[in-house]
Amino acid sequence: MGPESFAWANGLRQRHFPPERNFLDAHVTLFHHLPPSCTREVEQALARLAADHPPPRAQLSEVMHLGKGVAYRIESPDLLAMRDELAERFHGMLTPQDQARPRLHVTVQNKVTPAESKELFAQLKESFEPRPFAITGLGSFYYRGGPWEKIGRHSFRGR
């Protein structure tokens, strides 16, 4: 994310995500699990996409209630097109969850009671207005059962 978008989203996440479950900064998930055996190929694909593409246009479009959490939906046909390209490249290696096209979002609260999430949802929805959201690169991480380990980060630099 761009610095302003990240500061805003991560600030909300730090305030509203249960600290004992918050192992990751604010992010937008394109895939949940790619096989560790293809890490090198994933990194090469991400590097090429970032080199070939400018930052994708994106917009926060609505507040989403997740049942036990709250997120902001992100509309970005450009980012979804890049994700589709990656999905095609890694066809046959995707989990059932990753075979479906995601609803892009940034989660600011999760793993709370339905009552807590309804309260935050109502609060955030009341003042929400759609606005641009900066996405500046692609990253990958290993999940280690707690804190995540960064594998790589690739900034968009295409024209």
mmCIF file with all atom_site columns, C-alpha atoms in Angstrom:
data_model
loop_
_atom_site.group_PDB
_atom_site.id
_atom_site.type_symbol
_atom_site.label_atom_id
_atom_site.label_alt_id
_atom_site.label_comp_id
_atom_site.label_asym_id
_atom_site.label_entity_id
_atom_site.label_seq_id
_atom_site.pdbx_PDB_ins_code
_atom_site.Cartn_x
_atom_site.Cartn_y
_atom_site.Cartn_z
_atom_site.occupancy
_atom_site.B_iso_or_equiv
_atom_site.pdbx_formal_charge
_atom_site.auth_seq_id
_atom_site.auth_comp_id
_atom_site.auth_asym_id
_atom_site.auth_atom_id
_atom_site.pdbx_PDB_model_num
ATOM 1   C CA . MET A 1 1   ? 0.000   0.000   0.000   1.00 0.00 ? 1   MET A CA 1
ATOM 2   C CA . GLY A 1 2   ? 1.035   3.571   -0.376  1.00 0.00 ? 2   GLY A CA 1
ATOM 3   C CA . PRO A 1 3   ? 2.275   5.254   2.824   1.00 0.00 ? 3   PRO A CA 1
ATOM 4   C CA . GLU A 1 4   ? -0.957  7.169   3.531   1.00 0.00 ? 4   GLU A CA 1
ATOM 5   C CA . SER A 1 5   ? -3.244  4.231   2.732   1.00 0.00 ? 5   SER A CA 1
ATOM 6   C CA . PHE A 1 6   ? -1.084  1.927   4.841   1.00 0.00 ? 6   PHE A CA 1
ATOM 7   C CA . ALA A 1 7   ? -0.930  4.300   7.818   1.00 0.00 ? 7   ALA A CA 1
ATOM 8   C CA . TRP A 1 8   ? -4.712  4.694   7.780   1.00 0.00 ? 8   TRP A CA 1
ATOM 9   C CA . ALA A 1 9   ? -5.513  0.959   7.360   1.00 0.00 ? 9   ALA A CA 1
ATOM 10  C CA . ASN A 1 10  ? -2.853  -0.274  9.757   1.00 0.00 ? 10  ASN A CA 1
ATOM 11  C CA . GLY A 1 11  ? -3.862  2.299   12.356  1.00 0.00 ? 11  GLY A CA 1
ATOM 12  C CA . LEU A 1 12  ? -7.434  0.965   12.259  1.00 0.00 ? 12  LEU A CA 1
ATOM 13  C CA . ARG A 1 13  ? -6.146  -2.603  12.419  1.00 0.00 ? 13  ARG A CA 1
ATOM 14  C CA . GLN A 1 14  ? -3.965  -1.826  15.453  1.00 0.00 ? 14  GLN A CA 1
ATOM 15  C CA . ARG A 1 15  ? -6.936  -0.215  17.235  1.00 0.00 ? 15  ARG A CA 1
ATOM 16  C CA . HIS A 1 16  ? -9.575  -2.836  16.441  1.00 0.00 ? 16  HIS A CA 1
ATOM 17  C CA . PHE A 1 17  ? -7.907  -6.222  15.805  1.00 0.00 ? 17  PHE A CA 1
ATOM 18  C CA . PRO A 1 18  ? -7.398  -8.385  18.926  1.00 0.00 ? 18  PRO A CA 1
ATOM 19  C CA . PRO A 1 19  ? -3.696  -7.916  19.731  1.00 0.00 ? 19  PRO A CA 1
ATOM 20  C CA . GLU A 1 20  ? -3.165  -11.607 20.551  1.00 0.00 ? 20  GLU A CA 1
ATOM 21  C CA . ARG A 1 21  ? -4.236  -12.486 16.981  1.00 0.00 ? 21  ARG A CA 1
ATOM 22  C CA . ASN A 1 22  ? -2.727  -9.566  15.082  1.00 0.00 ? 22  ASN A CA 1
ATOM 23  C CA . PHE A 1 23  ? 0.449   -11.047 13.611  1.00 0.00 ? 23  PHE A CA 1
ATOM 24  C CA . LEU A 1 24  ? 0.411   -9.100  10.365  1.00 0.00 ? 24  LEU A CA 1
ATOM 25  C CA . ASP A 1 25  ? 0.207   -5.499  9.246   1.00 0.00 ? 25  ASP A CA 1
ATOM 26  C CA . ALA A 1 26  ? -2.699  -4.350  7.092   1.00 0.00 ? 26  ALA A CA 1
ATOM 27  C CA . HIS A 1 27  ? -2.626  -6.014  3.681   1.00 0.00 ? 27  HIS A CA 1
ATOM 28  C CA . VAL A 1 28  ? -4.709  -7.065  0.684   1.00 0.00 ? 28  VAL A CA 1
ATOM 29  C CA . THR A 1 29  ? -4.692  -10.834 0.084   1.00 0.00 ? 29  THR A CA 1
ATOM 30  C CA . LEU A 1 30  ? -4.522  -12.139 -3.471  1.00 0.00 ? 30  LEU A CA 1
ATOM 31  C CA . PHE A 1 31  ? -3.780  -15.772 -2.501  1.00 0.00 ? 31  PHE A CA 1
ATOM 32  C CA . HIS A 1 32  ? -3.923  -17.565 0.840   1.00 0.00 ? 32  HIS A CA 1
ATOM 33  C CA . HIS A 1 33  ? -1.579  -20.456 0.115   1.00 0.00 ? 33  HIS A CA 1
ATOM 34  C CA . LEU A 1 34  ? 0.836   -21.173 -2.679  1.00 0.00 ? 34  LEU A CA 1
ATOM 35  C CA . PRO A 1 35  ? 3.070   -24.241 -2.294  1.00 0.00 ? 35  PRO A CA 1
ATOM 36  C CA . PRO A 1 36  ? 6.448   -23.478 -0.696  1.00 0.00 ? 36  PRO A CA 1
ATOM 37  C CA . SER A 1 37  ? 8.015   -25.611 -3.421  1.00 0.00 ? 37  SER A CA 1
ATOM 38  C CA . CYS A 1 38  ? 7.230   -22.887 -5.972  1.00 0.00 ? 38  CYS A CA 1
ATOM 39  C CA . THR A 1 39  ? 8.505   -19.923 -3.910  1.00 0.00 ? 39  THR A CA 1
ATOM 40  C CA . ARG A 1 40  ? 11.210  -19.072 -6.444  1.00 0.00 ? 40  ARG A CA 1
ATOM 41  C CA . GLU A 1 41  ? 8.745   -19.163 -9.329  1.00 0.00 ? 41  GLU A CA 1
ATOM 42  C CA . VAL A 1 42  ? 6.252   -17.033 -7.374  1.00 0.00 ? 42  VAL A CA 1
ATOM 43  C CA . GLU A 1 43  ? 8.919   -14.437 -6.643  1.00 0.00 ? 43  GLU A CA 1
ATOM 44  C CA . GLN A 1 44  ? 9.954   -14.324 -10.302 1.00 0.00 ? 44  GLN A CA 1
ATOM 45  C CA . ALA A 1 45  ? 6.317   -13.878 -11.369 1.00 0.00 ? 45  ALA A CA 1
ATOM 46  C CA . LEU A 1 46  ? 5.734   -11.100 -8.833  1.00 0.00 ? 46  LEU A CA 1
ATOM 47  C CA . ALA A 1 47  ? 8.927   -9.317  -9.858  1.00 0.00 ? 47  ALA A CA 1
ATOM 48  C CA . ARG A 1 48  ? 7.930   -9.445  -13.533 1.00 0.00 ? 48  ARG A CA 1
ATOM 49  C CA . LEU A 1 49  ? 4.394   -8.183  -12.872 1.00 0.00 ? 49  LEU A CA 1
ATOM 50  C CA . ALA A 1 50  ? 5.700   -5.319  -10.754 1.00 0.00 ? 50  ALA A CA 1
ATOM 51  C CA . ALA A 1 51  ? 8.295   -4.409  -13.377 1.00 0.00 ? 51  ALA A CA 1
ATOM 52  C CA . ASP A 1 52  ? 5.746   -4.482  -16.203 1.00 0.00 ? 52  ASP A CA 1
ATOM 53  C CA . HIS A 1 53  ? 2.824   -2.687  -14.544 1.00 0.00 ? 53  HIS A CA 1
ATOM 54  C CA . PRO A 1 54  ? 2.277   0.731   -13.004 1.00 0.00 ? 54  PRO A CA 1
ATOM 55  C CA . PRO A 1 55  ? 0.521   0.870   -9.632  1.00 0.00 ? 55  PRO A CA 1
ATOM 56  C CA . PRO A 1 56  ? -3.035  -0.372  -10.181 1.00 0.00 ? 56  PRO A CA 1
ATOM 57  C CA . ARG A 1 57  ? -5.906  2.033   -9.760  1.00 0.00 ? 57  ARG A CA 1
ATOM 58  C CA . ALA A 1 58  ? -7.896  1.108   -6.661  1.00 0.00 ? 58  ALA A CA 1
ATOM 59  C CA . GLN A 1 59  ? -10.719 2.539   -4.602  1.00 0.00 ? 59  GLN A CA 1
ATOM 60  C CA . LEU A 1 60  ? -12.223 1.821   -1.219  1.00 0.00 ? 60  LEU A CA 1
ATOM 61  C CA . SER A 1 61  ? -15.834 1.165   -2.163  1.00 0.00 ? 61  SER A CA 1
ATOM 62  C CA . GLU A 1 62  ? -17.657 0.139   1.024   1.00 0.00 ? 62  GLU A CA 1
ATOM 63  C CA . VAL A 1 63  ? -17.399 -1.098  4.580   1.00 0.00 ? 63  VAL A CA 1
ATOM 64  C CA . MET A 1 64  ? -17.944 -4.869  4.815   1.00 0.00 ? 64  MET A CA 1
ATOM 65  C CA . HIS A 1 65  ? -19.328 -6.747  7.815   1.00 0.00 ? 65  HIS A CA 1
ATOM 66  C CA . LEU A 1 66  ? -17.565 -10.125 8.097   1.00 0.00 ? 66  LEU A CA 1
ATOM 67  C CA . GLY A 1 67  ? -19.688 -11.618 10.885  1.00 0.00 ? 67  GLY A CA 1
ATOM 68  C CA . LYS A 1 68  ? -16.864 -11.533 13.424  1.00 0.00 ? 68  LYS A CA 1
ATOM 69  C CA . GLY A 1 69  ? -14.967 -8.637  11.899  1.00 0.00 ? 69  GLY A CA 1
ATOM 70  C CA . VAL A 1 70  ? -14.963 -5.619  9.617   1.00 0.00 ? 70  VAL A CA 1
ATOM 71  C CA . ALA A 1 71  ? -13.121 -4.824  6.388   1.00 0.00 ? 71  ALA A CA 1
ATOM 72  C CA . TYR A 1 72  ? -13.101 -2.274  3.585   1.00 0.00 ? 72  TYR A CA 1
ATOM 73  C CA . ARG A 1 73  ? -13.853 -3.555  0.089   1.00 0.00 ? 73  ARG A CA 1
ATOM 74  C CA . ILE A 1 74  ? -11.344 -2.545  -2.558  1.00 0.00 ? 74  ILE A CA 1
ATOM 75  C CA . GLU A 1 75  ? -12.369 -2.228  -6.191  1.00 0.00 ? 75  GLU A CA 1
ATOM 76  C CA . SER A 1 76  ? -9.416  -2.684  -8.530  1.00 0.00 ? 76  SER A CA 1
ATOM 77  C CA . PRO A 1 77  ? -9.949  -4.315  -11.926 1.00 0.00 ? 77  PRO A CA 1
ATOM 78  C CA . ASP A 1 78  ? -6.230  -3.764  -12.644 1.00 0.00 ? 78  ASP A CA 1
ATOM 79  C CA . LEU A 1 79  ? -5.106  -5.681  -9.551  1.00 0.00 ? 79  LEU A CA 1
ATOM 80  C CA . LEU A 1 80  ? -7.631  -8.448  -10.209 1.00 0.00 ? 80  LEU A CA 1
ATOM 81  C CA . ALA A 1 81  ? -6.297  -8.804  -13.763 1.00 0.00 ? 81  ALA A CA 1
ATOM 82  C CA . MET A 1 82  ? -2.785  -9.302  -12.358 1.00 0.00 ? 82  MET A CA 1
ATOM 83  C CA . ARG A 1 83  ? -4.158  -11.816 -9.870  1.00 0.00 ? 83  ARG A CA 1
ATOM 84  C CA . ASP A 1 84  ? -5.906  -13.671 -12.721 1.00 0.00 ? 84  ASP A CA 1
ATOM 85  C CA . GLU A 1 85  ? -2.597  -13.870 -14.577 1.00 0.00 ? 85  GLU A CA 1
ATOM 86  C CA . LEU A 1 86  ? -0.927  -15.367 -11.508 1.00 0.00 ? 86  LEU A CA 1
ATOM 87  C CA . ALA A 1 87  ? -3.819  -17.808 -10.987 1.00 0.00 ? 87  ALA A CA 1
ATOM 88  C CA . GLU A 1 88  ? -3.454  -19.005 -14.561 1.00 0.00 ? 88  GLU A CA 1
ATOM 89  C CA . ARG A 1 89  ? 0.283   -19.436 -14.157 1.00 0.00 ? 89  ARG A CA 1
ATOM 90  C CA . PHE A 1 90  ? -0.123  -21.486 -10.960 1.00 0.00 ? 90  PHE A CA 1
ATOM 91  C CA . HIS A 1 91  ? -3.146  -23.466 -12.137 1.00 0.00 ? 91  HIS A CA 1
ATOM 92  C CA . GLY A 1 92  ? -3.095  -26.934 -10.608 1.00 0.00 ? 92  GLY A CA 1
ATOM 93  C CA . MET A 1 93  ? -1.228  -25.714 -7.528  1.00 0.00 ? 93  MET A CA 1
ATOM 94  C CA . LEU A 1 94  ? -4.012  -23.549 -6.063  1.00 0.00 ? 94  LEU A CA 1
ATOM 95  C CA . THR A 1 95  ? -6.080  -24.577 -3.062  1.00 0.00 ? 95  THR A CA 1
ATOM 96  C CA . PRO A 1 96  ? -9.863  -24.623 -3.553  1.00 0.00 ? 96  PRO A CA 1
ATOM 97  C CA . GLN A 1 97  ? -10.039 -21.303 -1.678  1.00 0.00 ? 97  GLN A CA 1
ATOM 98  C CA . ASP A 1 98  ? -7.496  -19.728 -4.045  1.00 0.00 ? 98  ASP A CA 1
ATOM 99  C CA . GLN A 1 99  ? -9.184  -21.084 -7.176  1.00 0.00 ? 99  GLN A CA 1
ATOM 100 C CA . ALA A 1 100 ? -12.039 -18.635 -6.584  1.00 0.00 ? 100 ALA A CA 1
ATOM 101 C CA . ARG A 1 101 ? -11.554 -14.981 -7.450  1.00 0.00 ? 101 ARG A CA 1
ATOM 102 C CA . PRO A 1 102 ? -11.302 -12.996 -4.202  1.00 0.00 ? 102 PRO A CA 1
ATOM 103 C CA . ARG A 1 103 ? -13.312 -10.035 -3.030  1.00 0.00 ? 103 ARG A CA 1
ATOM 104 C CA . LEU A 1 104 ? -10.416 -7.646  -2.509  1.00 0.00 ? 104 LEU A CA 1
ATOM 105 C CA . HIS A 1 105 ? -10.470 -6.050  0.923   1.00 0.00 ? 105 HIS A CA 1
ATOM 106 C CA . VAL A 1 106 ? -8.361  -4.853  3.811   1.00 0.00 ? 106 VAL A CA 1
ATOM 107 C CA . THR A 1 107 ? -9.396  -6.281  7.173   1.00 0.00 ? 107 THR A CA 1
ATOM 108 C CA . VAL A 1 108 ? -9.321  -3.925  10.158  1.00 0.00 ? 108 VAL A CA 1
ATOM 109 C CA . GLN A 1 109 ? -11.022 -6.232  12.671  1.00 0.00 ? 109 GLN A CA 1
ATOM 110 C CA . ASN A 1 110 ? -11.458 -10.006 12.905  1.00 0.00 ? 110 ASN A CA 1
ATOM 111 C CA . LYS A 1 111 ? -11.958 -12.793 15.453  1.00 0.00 ? 111 LYS A CA 1
ATOM 112 C CA . VAL A 1 112 ? -14.205 -10.730 17.749  1.00 0.00 ? 112 VAL A CA 1
ATOM 113 C CA . THR A 1 113 ? -17.774 -11.333 18.886  1.00 0.00 ? 113 THR A CA 1
ATOM 114 C CA . PRO A 1 114 ? -20.589 -10.597 16.446  1.00 0.00 ? 114 PRO A CA 1
ATOM 115 C CA . ALA A 1 115 ? -21.767 -7.800  18.757  1.00 0.00 ? 115 ALA A CA 1
ATOM 116 C CA . GLU A 1 116 ? -18.330 -6.125  18.719  1.00 0.00 ? 116 GLU A CA 1
ATOM 117 C CA . SER A 1 117 ? -18.082 -6.360  14.951  1.00 0.00 ? 117 SER A CA 1
ATOM 118 C CA . LYS A 1 118 ? -21.614 -4.995  14.441  1.00 0.00 ? 118 LYS A CA 1
ATOM 119 C CA . GLU A 1 119 ? -20.754 -2.010  16.621  1.00 0.00 ? 119 GLU A CA 1
ATOM 120 C CA . LEU A 1 120 ? -17.571 -1.178  14.696  1.00 0.00 ? 120 LEU A CA 1
ATOM 121 C CA . PHE A 1 121 ? -19.280 -1.800  11.346  1.00 0.00 ? 121 PHE A CA 1
ATOM 122 C CA . ALA A 1 122 ? -22.040 0.698   12.204  1.00 0.00 ? 122 ALA A CA 1
ATOM 123 C CA . GLN A 1 123 ? -19.478 3.245   13.407  1.00 0.00 ? 123 GLN A CA 1
ATOM 124 C CA . LEU A 1 124 ? -17.264 2.992   10.309  1.00 0.00 ? 124 LEU A CA 1
ATOM 125 C CA . LYS A 1 125 ? -20.159 2.821   7.862   1.00 0.00 ? 125 LYS A CA 1
ATOM 126 C CA . GLU A 1 126 ? -21.653 6.038   9.243   1.00 0.00 ? 126 GLU A CA 1
ATOM 127 C CA . SER A 1 127 ? -18.686 8.148   8.174   1.00 0.00 ? 127 SER A CA 1
ATOM 128 C CA . PHE A 1 128 ? -17.556 6.175   5.124   1.00 0.00 ? 128 PHE A CA 1
ATOM 129 C CA . GLU A 1 129 ? -17.102 7.795   1.719   1.00 0.00 ? 129 GLU A CA 1
ATOM 130 C CA . PRO A 1 130 ? -15.541 5.980   -1.256  1.00 0.00 ? 130 PRO A CA 1
ATOM 131 C CA . ARG A 1 131 ? -12.013 7.183   -1.997  1.00 0.00 ? 131 ARG A CA 1
ATOM 132 C CA . PRO A 1 132 ? -8.837  6.221   -3.812  1.00 0.00 ? 132 PRO A CA 1
ATOM 133 C CA . PHE A 1 133 ? -6.609  3.614   -2.198  1.00 0.00 ? 133 PHE A CA 1
ATOM 134 C CA . ALA A 1 134 ? -2.938  3.403   -3.155  1.00 0.00 ? 134 ALA A CA 1
ATOM 135 C CA . ILE A 1 135 ? -1.415  0.014   -3.948  1.00 0.00 ? 135 ILE A CA 1
ATOM 136 C CA . THR A 1 136 ? 2.299   0.268   -4.609  1.00 0.00 ? 136 THR A CA 1
ATOM 137 C CA . GLY A 1 137 ? 3.582   -3.283  -4.811  1.00 0.00 ? 137 GLY A CA 1
ATOM 138 C CA . LEU A 1 138 ? 3.231   -7.036  -4.432  1.00 0.00 ? 138 LEU A CA 1
ATOM 139 C CA . GLY A 1 139 ? 4.604   -9.038  -1.533  1.00 0.00 ? 139 GLY A CA 1
ATOM 140 C CA . SER A 1 140 ? 4.809   -12.605 -0.334  1.00 0.00 ? 140 SER A CA 1
ATOM 141 C CA . PHE A 1 141 ? 5.095   -14.149 3.119   1.00 0.00 ? 141 PHE A CA 1
ATOM 142 C CA . TYR A 1 142 ? 5.531   -17.481 4.879   1.00 0.00 ? 142 TYR A CA 1
ATOM 143 C CA . TYR A 1 143 ? 2.993   -18.266 7.578   1.00 0.00 ? 143 TYR A CA 1
ATOM 144 C CA . ARG A 1 144 ? 4.820   -19.669 10.577  1.00 0.00 ? 144 ARG A CA 1
ATOM 145 C CA . GLY A 1 145 ? 1.856   -20.154 12.950  1.00 0.00 ? 145 GLY A CA 1
ATOM 146 C CA . GLY A 1 146 ? 2.229   -16.689 14.442  1.00 0.00 ? 146 GLY A CA 1
ATOM 147 C CA . PRO A 1 147 ? 4.265   -13.834 13.059  1.00 0.00 ? 147 PRO A CA 1
ATOM 148 C CA . TRP A 1 148 ? 4.600   -13.982 9.292   1.00 0.00 ? 148 TRP A CA 1
ATOM 149 C CA . GLU A 1 149 ? 8.001   -14.068 7.620   1.00 0.00 ? 149 GLU A CA 1
ATOM 150 C CA . LYS A 1 150 ? 8.523   -11.795 4.641   1.00 0.00 ? 150 LYS A CA 1
ATOM 151 C CA . ILE A 1 151 ? 9.779   -13.501 1.497   1.00 0.00 ? 151 ILE A CA 1
ATOM 152 C CA . GLY A 1 152 ? 9.822   -10.568 -0.902  1.00 0.00 ? 152 GLY A CA 1
ATOM 153 C CA . ARG A 1 153 ? 8.373   -7.211  -1.888  1.00 0.00 ? 153 ARG A CA 1
ATOM 154 C CA . HIS A 1 154 ? 8.178   -5.835  -5.410  1.00 0.00 ? 154 HIS A CA 1
ATOM 155 C CA . SER A 1 155 ? 7.251   -2.222  -6.147  1.00 0.00 ? 155 SER A CA 1
ATOM 156 C CA . PHE A 1 156 ? 5.257   -1.417  -9.265  1.00 0.00 ? 156 PHE A CA 1
ATOM 157 C CA . ARG A 1 157 ? 7.368   0.507   -11.743 1.00 0.00 ? 157 ARG A CA 1
ATOM 158 C CA . GLY A 1 158 ? 5.846   -0.105  -15.168 1.00 0.00 ? 158 GLY A CA 1
ATOM 159 C CA . ARG A 1 159 ? 4.507   2.650   -17.390 1.00 0.00 ? 159 ARG A CA 1
#
